[in-house]
């Protein structure tokens, strides 16, 4: 479908600019209601929604950037720089949210995942520090081994070594 009608273009711009087709209020209310009645089905729905939202957001961002690429505008560069910064902040926020959520679980299965997060140089230092802090409270033998290895690794980030020393004490 293609249109060049000025009124249609204004309406479409308003719709896309405000993300008007997203019924976020309905989704948030539904999540709140479902969270009050925890079940395996609700957990599966939430997990499925996380994957679906990420996929849809990735598709939307791709389409928006492709659209910007077709527009020769002075704002184009600034828009992409803003998007880049927002994406970095979003990624950090998601990493921290998931790391914190894993840390709240009493299940021992989260320890290797948190250790992987703490040891991954591709993960933001704030998130790695959070994972180390959570692991320090778990007091498992695997965590002590991780801290020892990180302390002895000259390529480890200085901040991580300082945190590990602080968390482990003497």
Coordinates of N, CA, C and O in Angstrom, one line a residue:
X1 N 0.9 -1.2 0.0 CA 0.0 0.0 0.0 C 0.9 1.2 0.0 O 1.9 1.3 0.7
X2 N 0.5 2.2 -0.8 CA 1.3 3.4 -0.9 C 0.4 4.6 -1.0 O -0.7 4.5 -1.6
X3 N 0.8 5.7 -0.3 CA 0.0 6.9 -0.4 C 1.0 8.1 -0.3 O 2.0 8.0 0.3
X4 N 0.6 9.2 -0.9 CA 1.3 10.4 -0.8 C 0.4 11.5 -0.3 O 0.7 12.7 -0.3
X5 N -0.8 11.2 0.1 CA -1.8 12.2 0.5 C -1.3 12.8 1.7 O -1.0 12.2 2.7
X6 N -1.3 14.2 1.8 CA -0.8 14.9 2.9 C -1.4 14.6 4.2 O -0.8 14.4 5.3
X7 N -2.8 14.4 4.2 CA -3.5 14.1 5.5 C -3.1 12.7 5.9 O -2.9 12.5 7.1
X8 N -3.0 11.8 5.0 CA -2.7 10.4 5.4 C -1.3 10.4 5.9 O -1.0 9.7 6.9
X9 N -0.4 11.1 5.3 CA 1.0 11.2 5.8 C 1.1 11.7 7.2 O 1.9 11.2 8.1
X10 N 0.4 12.8 7.5 CA 0.3 13.4 8.9 C -0.2 12.3 9.9 O 0.3 12.1 10.9
X11 N -1.3 11.7 9.5 CA -1.9 10.7 10.4 C -0.9 9.5 10.6 O -0.8 9.0 11.8
X12 N -0.3 9.0 9.6 CA 0.7 7.9 9.7 C 1.9 8.3 10.6 O 2.3 7.6 11.4
X13 N 2.4 9.5 10.3 CA 3.5 10.0 11.1 C 3.1 10.1 12.6 O 3.9 9.7 13.5
X14 N 1.9 10.6 12.9 CA 1.5 10.6 14.3 C 1.3 9.3 14.9 O 1.7 9.0 16.1
X15 N 0.8 8.3 14.1 CA 0.6 7.0 14.6 C 1.9 6.3 14.9 O 2.1 5.7 15.9
X16 N 2.9 6.4 13.9 CA 4.2 5.8 14.1 C 4.9 6.5 15.2 O 5.5 5.9 16.1
X17 N 4.9 7.9 15.2 CA 5.7 8.6 16.2 C 5.3 8.4 17.6 O 6.1 8.4 18.5
X18 N 4.0 8.2 17.8 CA 3.5 7.9 19.1 C 3.3 6.5 19.4 O 2.8 6.1 20.5
X19 N 3.7 5.6 18.5 CA 3.5 4.2 18.6 C 2.1 3.9 19.0 O 1.8 3.1 19.9
X20 N 1.1 4.5 18.3 CA -0.3 4.5 18.7 C -0.9 3.1 18.6 O -1.9 2.8 19.2
X21 N -0.3 2.2 17.8 CA -1.0 0.9 17.6 C -0.6 -0.1 18.7 O -1.0 -1.2 18.8
X22 N 0.2 0.4 19.6 CA 0.6 -0.5 20.8 C -0.3 -0.2 21.9 O -0.4 0.9 22.4
X23 N -1.0 -1.2 22.3 CA -2.0 -1.0 23.5 C -1.2 -1.4 24.7 O -1.5 -2.5 25.3
X24 N -0.3 -0.6 25.1 CA 0.6 -0.8 26.3 C -0.2 -0.9 27.6 O 0.0 -1.7 28.4
X25 N -1.2 0.0 27.7 CA -2.0 0.0 29.0 C -2.7 -1.3 29.2 O -2.7 -1.8 30.3
X26 N -3.3 -1.9 28.1 CA -4.0 -3.1 28.2 C -3.0 -4.2 28.6 O -3.3 -5.1 29.4
X27 N -1.8 -4.2 28.0 CA -0.8 -5.3 28.2 C -0.3 -5.2 29.7 O -0.2 -6.2 30.4
X28 N 0.0 -4.0 30.2 CA 0.4 -3.8 31.5 C -0.6 -4.2 32.6 O -0.3 -4.9 33.6
X29 N -1.9 -3.9 32.3 CA -3.0 -4.3 33.2 C -3.1 -5.8 33.2 O -3.3 -6.4 34.3
X30 N -3.0 -6.4 32.1 CA -3.1 -7.9 32.0 C -2.0 -8.6 32.8 O -2.2 -9.6 33.5
X31 N -0.8 -8.0 32.7 CA 0.4 -8.6 33.4 C 0.1 -8.5 34.9 O 0.4 -9.4 35.6
X32 N -0.4 -7.3 35.3 CA -0.6 -7.1 36.8 C -1.7 -8.1 37.3 O -1.5 -8.7 38.4
X33 N -2.7 -8.3 36.5 CA -3.8 -9.3 36.9 C -3.2 -10.7 36.9 O -3.5 -11.4 37.9
X34 N -2.5 -11.1 35.9 CA -1.9 -12.5 35.9 C -0.9 -12.7 37.0 O -0.9 -13.8 37.6
X35 N -0.2 -11.7 37.4 CA 0.8 -11.8 38.4 C 0.2 -12.1 39.8 O 0.8 -12.7 40.7
X36 N -1.1 -11.7 39.9 CA -1.8 -11.9 41.2 C -2.2 -13.4 41.4 O -2.5 -13.8 42.5
X37 N -2.2 -14.2 40.3 CA -2.6 -15.6 40.3 C -1.4 -16.4 39.7 O -1.6 -16.9 38.5
X38 N -0.3 -16.5 40.4 CA 0.8 -17.2 39.8 C 0.5 -18.7 39.4 O -0.2 -19.4 40.2
X39 N 1.0 -19.1 38.3 CA 0.9 -20.5 37.9 C 1.9 -20.8 36.8 O 2.6 -19.8 36.3
X40 N 2.1 -22.0 36.5 CA 3.0 -22.4 35.4 C 2.6 -21.8 34.1 O 3.4 -21.4 33.3
X41 N 1.3 -21.8 33.9 CA 0.8 -21.2 32.6 C 1.1 -19.7 32.6 O 1.5 -19.2 31.5
X42 N 1.0 -19.0 33.7 CA 1.3 -17.6 33.7 C 2.8 -17.4 33.5 O 3.2 -16.5 32.7
X43 N 3.6 -18.2 34.1 CA 5.1 -18.1 33.9 C 5.4 -18.3 32.4 O 6.2 -17.6 31.9
X44 N 4.8 -19.3 31.8 CA 5.0 -19.6 30.4 C 4.6 -18.4 29.5 O 5.2 -18.0 28.6
X45 N 3.4 -17.8 29.9 CA 2.9 -16.6 29.1 C 3.9 -15.5 29.3 O 4.2 -14.8 28.3
X46 N 4.4 -15.2 30.5 CA 5.3 -14.1 30.7 C 6.6 -14.4 29.9 O 7.2 -13.5 29.3
X47 N 7.2 -15.6 30.0 CA 8.4 -15.9 29.3 C 8.2 -15.8 27.8 O 9.0 -15.2 27.1
X48 N 7.1 -16.3 27.3 CA 6.8 -16.1 25.8 C 6.7 -14.7 25.4 O 7.1 -14.3 24.4
X49 N 6.0 -13.9 26.3 CA 5.9 -12.5 26.0 C 7.2 -11.8 25.9 O 7.4 -10.9 25.1
X50 N 8.1 -12.1 26.8 CA 9.5 -11.5 26.8 C 10.2 -11.7 25.5 O 10.7 -10.8 24.9
X51 N 10.1 -13.0 25.0 CA 10.7 -13.3 23.7 C 10.0 -12.6 22.6 O 10.6 -12.0 21.6
X52 N 8.7 -12.5 22.6 CA 7.9 -11.9 21.6 C 8.1 -10.4 21.5 O 8.3 -9.8 20.5
X53 N 8.2 -9.8 22.7 CA 8.4 -8.3 22.8 C 9.8 -8.0 22.2 O 9.9 -7.0 21.5
X54 N 10.8 -8.8 22.6 CA 12.1 -8.5 22.1 C 12.2 -8.6 20.6 O 12.8 -7.8 19.9
X55 N 11.6 -9.7 20.0 CA 11.6 -9.9 18.6 C 10.8 -8.7 17.9 O 11.3 -8.2 16.8
X56 N 9.7 -8.3 18.4 CA 8.9 -7.2 17.8 C 9.7 -5.9 17.9 O 9.7 -5.1 17.0
X57 N 10.3 -5.7 19.0 CA 11.1 -4.5 19.2 C 12.3 -4.4 18.2 O 12.5 -3.4 17.6
X58 N 12.9 -5.6 18.1 CA 14.0 -5.6 17.1 C 13.6 -5.4 15.7 O 14.2 -4.6 15.0
X59 N 12.4 -5.9 15.3 CA 11.9 -5.7 14.0 C 11.5 -4.2 13.8 O 11.8 -3.6 12.8
X60 N 10.9 -3.7 14.8 CA 10.5 -2.3 14.8 C 11.7 -1.3 14.7 O 11.7 -0.4 13.8
X61 N 12.7 -1.6 15.5 CA 13.9 -0.8 15.4 C 14.6 -0.9 14.0 O 15.0 0.1 13.5
X62 N 14.6 -2.1 13.5 CA 15.2 -2.3 12.2 C 14.4 -1.5 11.1 O 15.0 -0.8 10.3
X63 N 13.1 -1.6 11.1 CA 12.3 -0.9 10.2 C 12.5 0.7 10.3 O 12.5 1.4 9.4
X64 N 12.5 1.1 11.6 CA 12.7 2.6 11.8 C 14.0 3.1 11.3 O 14.1 4.1 10.7
X65 N 15.1 2.3 11.6 CA 16.4 2.7 11.1 C 16.5 2.7 9.6 O 17.0 3.6 9.0
X66 N 15.9 1.6 9.0 CA 15.8 1.5 7.5 C 15.1 2.7 7.0 O 15.5 3.3 5.9
X67 N 14.0 3.1 7.6 CA 13.2 4.3 7.2 C 14.1 5.6 7.3 O 14.1 6.4 6.4
X68 N 14.8 5.7 8.4 CA 15.7 6.9 8.6 C 16.8 6.9 7.5 O 17.1 8.0 7.0
X69 N 17.3 5.7 7.1 CA 18.3 5.6 6.1 C 17.8 6.2 4.7 O 18.6 6.6 3.9
X70 N 16.5 6.1 4.5 CA 15.9 6.6 3.3 C 15.6 8.1 3.3 O 15.2 8.7 2.3
X71 N 15.7 8.7 4.4 CA 15.4 10.1 4.6 C 16.7 10.9 4.7 O 17.5 10.6 5.6
X72 N 16.9 11.8 3.8 CA 18.1 12.6 3.9 C 17.8 13.9 4.7 O 17.2 14.8 4.3
X73 N 18.2 13.8 6.0 CA 17.8 14.8 6.9 C 19.0 15.2 7.8 O 19.8 14.3 8.1
X74 N 19.1 16.4 8.2 CA 20.1 16.8 9.2 C 20.0 16.1 10.5 O 20.9 15.9 11.2
X75 N 18.7 15.8 10.8 CA 18.5 15.1 12.1 C 18.8 13.7 12.1 O 18.8 13.0 13.1
X76 N 19.1 13.1 10.9 CA 19.3 11.7 10.8 C 20.5 11.2 11.6 O 20.3 10.3 12.4
X77 N 21.6 11.9 11.5 CA 22.8 11.5 12.3 C 22.5 11.6 13.8 O 22.8 10.7 14.6
X78 N 21.9 12.7 14.2 CA 21.6 12.9 15.6 C 20.6 11.8 16.1 O 20.7 11.3 17.2
X79 N 19.6 11.5 15.3 CA 18.6 10.5 15.7 C 19.3 9.1 15.9 O 19.0 8.4 16.8
X80 N 20.2 8.8 15.0 CA 20.9 7.5 15.1 C 21.9 7.5 16.3 O 22.0 6.4 17.0
X81 N 22.5 8.6 16.6 CA 23.4 8.7 17.8 C 22.5 8.5 19.0 O 22.9 7.7 20.0
X82 N 21.4 9.2 19.1 CA 20.4 9.0 20.2 C 20.0 7.6 20.3 O 19.9 7.0 21.4
X83 N 19.6 7.0 19.2 CA 19.2 5.6 19.2 C 20.3 4.6 19.7 O 20.0 3.7 20.5
X84 N 21.5 4.9 19.3 CA 22.6 4.1 19.7 C 22.7 4.2 21.2 O 22.9 3.2 21.9
X85 N 22.7 5.4 21.8 CA 22.8 5.6 23.2 C 21.6 4.9 24.0 O 21.8 4.3 25.0
X86 N 20.4 5.1 23.4 CA 19.3 4.5 24.1 C 19.4 3.0 24.0 O 19.0 2.3 25.0
X87 N 19.9 2.4 22.9 CA 20.0 1.0 22.8 C 21.0 0.4 23.9 O 20.8 -0.6 24.5
X88 N 22.1 1.2 24.1 CA 23.1 0.8 25.1 C 22.5 0.8 26.5 O 22.7 -0.1 27.3
X89 N 21.8 1.9 26.7 CA 21.1 2.0 28.1 C 20.1 0.9 28.3 O 19.9 0.4 29.4
X90 N 19.3 0.6 27.2 CA 18.3 -0.4 27.3 C 18.9 -1.8 27.6 O 18.5 -2.5 28.4
X91 N 20.0 -2.1 26.8 CA 20.7 -3.3 27.0 C 21.2 -3.5 28.4 O 21.1 -4.5 29.1
X92 N 21.8 -2.4 29.0 CA 22.3 -2.4 30.3 C 21.2 -2.6 31.3 O 21.3 -3.4 32.3
X93 N 20.1 -2.0 31.1 CA 18.9 -2.1 32.0 C 18.4 -3.5 32.0 O 18.1 -4.1 33.0
X94 N 18.3 -4.1 30.8 CA 17.8 -5.5 30.7 C 18.8 -6.5 31.4 O 18.4 -7.4 32.1
X95 N 20.1 -6.3 31.1 CA 21.1 -7.2 31.8 C 21.0 -7.1 33.3 O 21.0 -8.1 34.0
X96 N 20.8 -5.8 33.8 CA 20.8 -5.7 35.3 C 19.5 -6.2 35.8 O 19.5 -6.9 36.9
X97 N 18.4 -6.0 35.1 CA 17.1 -6.6 35.5 C 17.1 -8.1 35.6 O 16.7 -8.7 36.7
X98 N 17.6 -8.7 34.6 CA 17.7 -10.2 34.6 C 18.7 -10.7 35.6 O 18.4 -11.7 36.3
X99 N 19.8 -10.1 35.8 CA 20.8 -10.5 36.8 C 20.2 -10.4 38.2 O 20.4 -11.3 39.0
X100 N 19.6 -9.3 38.5 CA 18.9 -9.1 39.8 C 17.9 -10.2 40.0 O 17.8 -10.7 41.1
X101 N 17.1 -10.4 39.0 CA 16.0 -11.4 39.1 C 16.6 -12.8 39.4 O 16.1 -13.6 40.2
X102 N 17.6 -13.2 38.6 CA 18.3 -14.4 38.9 C 18.9 -14.5 40.3 O 18.8 -15.5 41.0
X103 N 19.4 -13.4 40.8 CA 20.0 -13.4 42.1 C 19.0 -13.6 43.2 O 19.3 -14.1 44.3
X104 N 17.7 -13.2 43.0 CA 16.7 -13.4 44.0 C 16.2 -14.8 44.1 O 15.6 -15.2 45.1
X105 N 16.5 -15.7 43.1 CA 16.1 -17.0 43.1 C 17.0 -17.9 44.1 O 18.2 -17.7 44.1
X106 N 16.4 -18.7 44.8 CA 17.1 -19.6 45.7 C 17.7 -20.8 45.0 O 18.4 -21.6 45.6
X107 N 17.3 -21.0 43.8 CA 17.7 -22.2 43.0 C 19.2 -22.2 42.7 O 19.8 -21.2 42.2
X108 N 19.9 -23.3 43.0 CA 21.4 -23.3 42.8 C 21.7 -23.3 41.3 O 22.9 -23.0 40.9
X109 N 20.7 -23.5 40.4 CA 21.0 -23.5 39.0 C 21.4 -22.1 38.5 O 22.0 -22.0 37.4
X110 N 21.1 -21.1 39.3 CA 21.4 -19.8 38.8 C 22.9 -19.4 39.0 O 23.4 -18.5 38.4
X111 N 23.6 -20.1 39.9 CA 25.0 -19.8 40.2 C 25.9 -19.9 39.0 O 26.6 -18.9 38.7
X112 N 25.8 -20.9 38.2 CA 26.7 -20.9 37.0 C 26.3 -19.8 36.0 O 27.2 -19.2 35.4
X113 N 25.1 -19.5 35.9 CA 24.7 -18.4 35.0 C 25.2 -17.0 35.5 O 25.8 -16.3 34.8
X114 N 25.1 -16.8 36.8 CA 25.6 -15.6 37.4 C 27.1 -15.5 37.3 O 27.7 -14.5 37.1
X115 N 27.8 -16.7 37.5 CA 29.2 -16.7 37.3 C 29.6 -16.4 35.9 O 30.6 -15.7 35.6
X116 N 28.9 -16.9 34.9 CA 29.1 -16.6 33.5 C 29.0 -15.1 33.2 O 29.8 -14.5 32.5
X117 N 27.9 -14.5 33.8 CA 27.7 -13.0 33.7 C 28.9 -12.3 34.3 O 29.4 -11.4 33.7
X118 N 29.3 -12.7 35.5 CA 30.4 -12.0 36.2 C 31.7 -12.1 35.4 O 32.5 -11.2 35.5
X119 N 31.9 -13.1 34.7 CA 33.2 -13.4 34.0 C 33.2 -13.0 32.6 O 34.2 -13.2 31.9
X120 N 32.1 -12.5 32.0 CA 32.0 -12.2 30.6 C 32.4 -10.7 30.4 O 31.7 -9.8 30.7
X121 N 33.5 -10.5 29.7 CA 34.0 -9.2 29.4 C 33.1 -8.4 28.5 O 33.2 -7.2 28.4
X122 N 32.2 -9.1 27.8 CA 31.3 -8.4 26.9 C 30.1 -7.7 27.7 O 29.4 -6.9 27.1
X123 N 29.9 -8.2 28.9 CA 28.8 -7.7 29.7 C 29.3 -6.4 30.4 O 30.5 -6.3 30.8
X124 N 28.5 -5.4 30.5 CA 28.8 -4.1 31.2 C 29.3 -4.3 32.6 O 28.9 -5.2 33.3
X125 N 30.3 -3.6 32.9 CA 31.0 -3.7 34.2 C 30.0 -3.6 35.4 O 30.1 -4.3 36.4
X126 N 29.0 -2.7 35.2 CA 28.0 -2.5 36.3 C 27.2 -3.8 36.5 O 27.0 -4.2 37.7
X127 N 26.9 -4.5 35.5 CA 26.2 -5.8 35.6 C 27.1 -6.9 36.1 O 26.6 -7.7 37.0
X128 N 28.3 -6.9 35.7 CA 29.3 -7.9 36.2 C 29.5 -7.7 37.7 O 29.5 -8.7 38.5
X129 N 29.6 -6.4 38.1 CA 29.7 -6.2 39.6 C 28.5 -6.6 40.3 O 28.6 -7.2 41.4
X130 N 27.3 -6.4 39.8 CA 26.1 -6.8 40.4 C 26.1 -8.3 40.6 O 25.7 -8.8 41.6
X131 N 26.5 -9.0 39.5 CA 26.5 -10.5 39.6 C 27.5 -11.0 40.7 O 27.2 -11.9 41.4
X132 N 28.7 -10.3 40.7 CA 29.6 -10.7 41.8 C 29.1 -10.4 43.2 O 29.3 -11.2 44.1
X133 N 28.4 -9.3 43.3 CA 27.8 -9.0 44.6 C 26.8 -10.0 45.0 O 26.8 -10.5 46.2
X134 N 26.0 -10.4 44.1 CA 25.0 -11.5 44.4 C 25.7 -12.8 44.7 O 25.3 -13.5 45.7
X135 N 26.7 -13.1 43.9 CA 27.4 -14.4 44.1 C 28.1 -14.4 45.5 O 28.2 -15.4 46.2
X136 N 28.6 -13.2 45.9 CA 29.3 -13.2 47.2 C 28.4 -13.6 48.4 O 28.8 -14.2 49.3
X137 N 27.1 -13.3 48.2 CA 26.2 -13.6 49.3 C 25.8 -15.1 49.2 O 25.3 -15.7 50.2
X138 N 26.0 -15.8 48.1 CA 25.7 -17.2 48.0 C 26.7 -18.1 48.7 O 26.3 -19.2 49.0
X139 N 27.9 -17.7 48.8 CA 28.9 -18.4 49.5 C 29.1 -19.9 49.1 O 29.1 -20.8 49.9
X140 N 29.1 -20.1 47.8 CA 29.3 -21.5 47.3 C 30.7 -21.7 46.9 O 31.4 -20.7 46.6
X141 N 31.2 -22.9 46.9 CA 32.6 -23.2 46.6 C 33.0 -22.7 45.2 O 34.1 -22.2 44.9
X142 N 32.0 -22.8 44.2 CA 32.3 -22.4 42.9 C 32.6 -20.9 42.8 O 33.4 -20.4 42.0
X143 N 31.9 -20.1 43.7 CA 32.1 -18.7 43.7 C 33.5 -18.3 44.2 O 34.1 -17.4 43.6
X144 N 33.9 -19.0 45.2 CA 35.3 -18.7 45.7 C 36.3 -19.0 44.6 O 37.3 -18.2 44.4
X145 N 36.1 -20.1 43.9 CA 37.1 -20.4 42.8 C 37.0 -19.4 41.7 O 38.1 -19.0 41.2
X146 N 35.8 -18.9 41.4 CA 35.7 -17.8 40.4 C 36.5 -16.5 40.9 O 37.3 -15.9 40.1
X147 N 36.2 -16.1 42.1 CA 36.9 -15.0 42.6 C 38.4 -15.1 42.6 O 39.1 -14.2 42.2
X148 N 38.9 -16.3 43.0 CA 40.3 -16.6 43.1 C 40.9 -16.5 41.7 O 42.0 -15.9 41.5
X149 N 40.2 -17.0 40.7 CA 40.7 -17.0 39.3 C 40.7 -15.6 38.8 O 41.7 -15.1 38.2
X150 N 39.7 -14.8 39.1 CA 39.6 -13.4 38.6 C 40.7 -12.6 39.3 O 41.3 -11.7 38.6
X151 N 41.0 -12.8 40.5 CA 42.0 -12.1 41.2 C 43.4 -12.3 40.6 O 44.3 -11.5 40.5
X152 N 43.6 -13.6 40.1 CA 44.9 -13.9 39.5 C 45.0 -13.6 38.1 O 46.1 -13.8 37.5
X153 N 44.0 -13.2 37.4 CA 44.0 -13.0 36.0 C 44.4 -11.5 35.7 O 43.6 -10.6 36.0
X154 N 45.6 -11.3 35.1 CA 46.0 -9.9 34.9 C 45.2 -9.2 33.9 O 45.2 -8.0 33.8
X155 N 44.4 -9.9 33.0 CA 43.6 -9.2 32.1 C 42.2 -8.8 32.6 O 41.5 -8.1 32.0
X156 N 41.9 -9.3 33.8 CA 40.7 -8.9 34.5 C 40.6 -7.4 34.7 O 41.6 -6.8 35.0
X157 N 39.5 -6.9 34.7 CA 39.3 -5.5 34.9 C 39.7 -5.2 36.4 O 39.3 -5.9 37.3
X158 N 40.4 -4.1 36.6 CA 40.9 -3.7 37.9 C 39.7 -3.5 38.8 O 39.7 -3.9 40.0
X159 N 38.6 -2.9 38.3 CA 37.4 -2.7 39.2 C 36.9 -4.0 39.7 O 36.4 -4.1 40.8
X160 N 36.9 -5.1 38.8 CA 36.4 -6.4 39.2 C 37.2 -7.0 40.3 O 36.8 -7.6 41.2
X161 N 38.6 -6.8 40.1 CA 39.5 -7.4 41.2 C 39.3 -6.7 42.5 O 39.2 -7.3 43.5
X162 N 39.1 -5.4 42.4 CA 38.9 -4.6 43.7 C 37.6 -5.0 44.3 O 37.5 -5.2 45.5
X163 N 36.5 -5.2 43.5 CA 35.2 -5.7 44.1 C 35.4 -7.0 44.7 O 34.9 -7.3 45.8
X164 N 36.1 -8.0 44.0 CA 36.2 -9.3 44.5 C 37.0 -9.3 45.8 O 36.6 -10.0 46.8
X165 N 38.0 -8.5 45.9 CA 38.7 -8.4 47.2 C 37.8 -7.8 48.3 O 37.9 -8.4 49.4
X166 N 37.1 -6.8 48.0 CA 36.1 -6.3 49.0 C 35.1 -7.3 49.4 O 34.8 -7.4 50.6
X167 N 34.5 -8.0 48.4 CA 33.5 -9.0 48.7 C 34.0 -10.1 49.5 O 33.3 -10.7 50.4
X168 N 35.2 -10.6 49.3 CA 35.7 -11.7 50.0 C 36.4 -11.4 51.3 O 36.6 -12.2 52.1
X169 N 36.7 -10.1 51.5 CA 37.4 -9.7 52.7 C 38.8 -10.2 52.7 O 39.4 -10.3 51.7
X170 N 39.3 -10.5 53.9 CA 40.7 -11.0 54.0 C 40.7 -12.4 53.5 O 41.7 -12.9 53.0

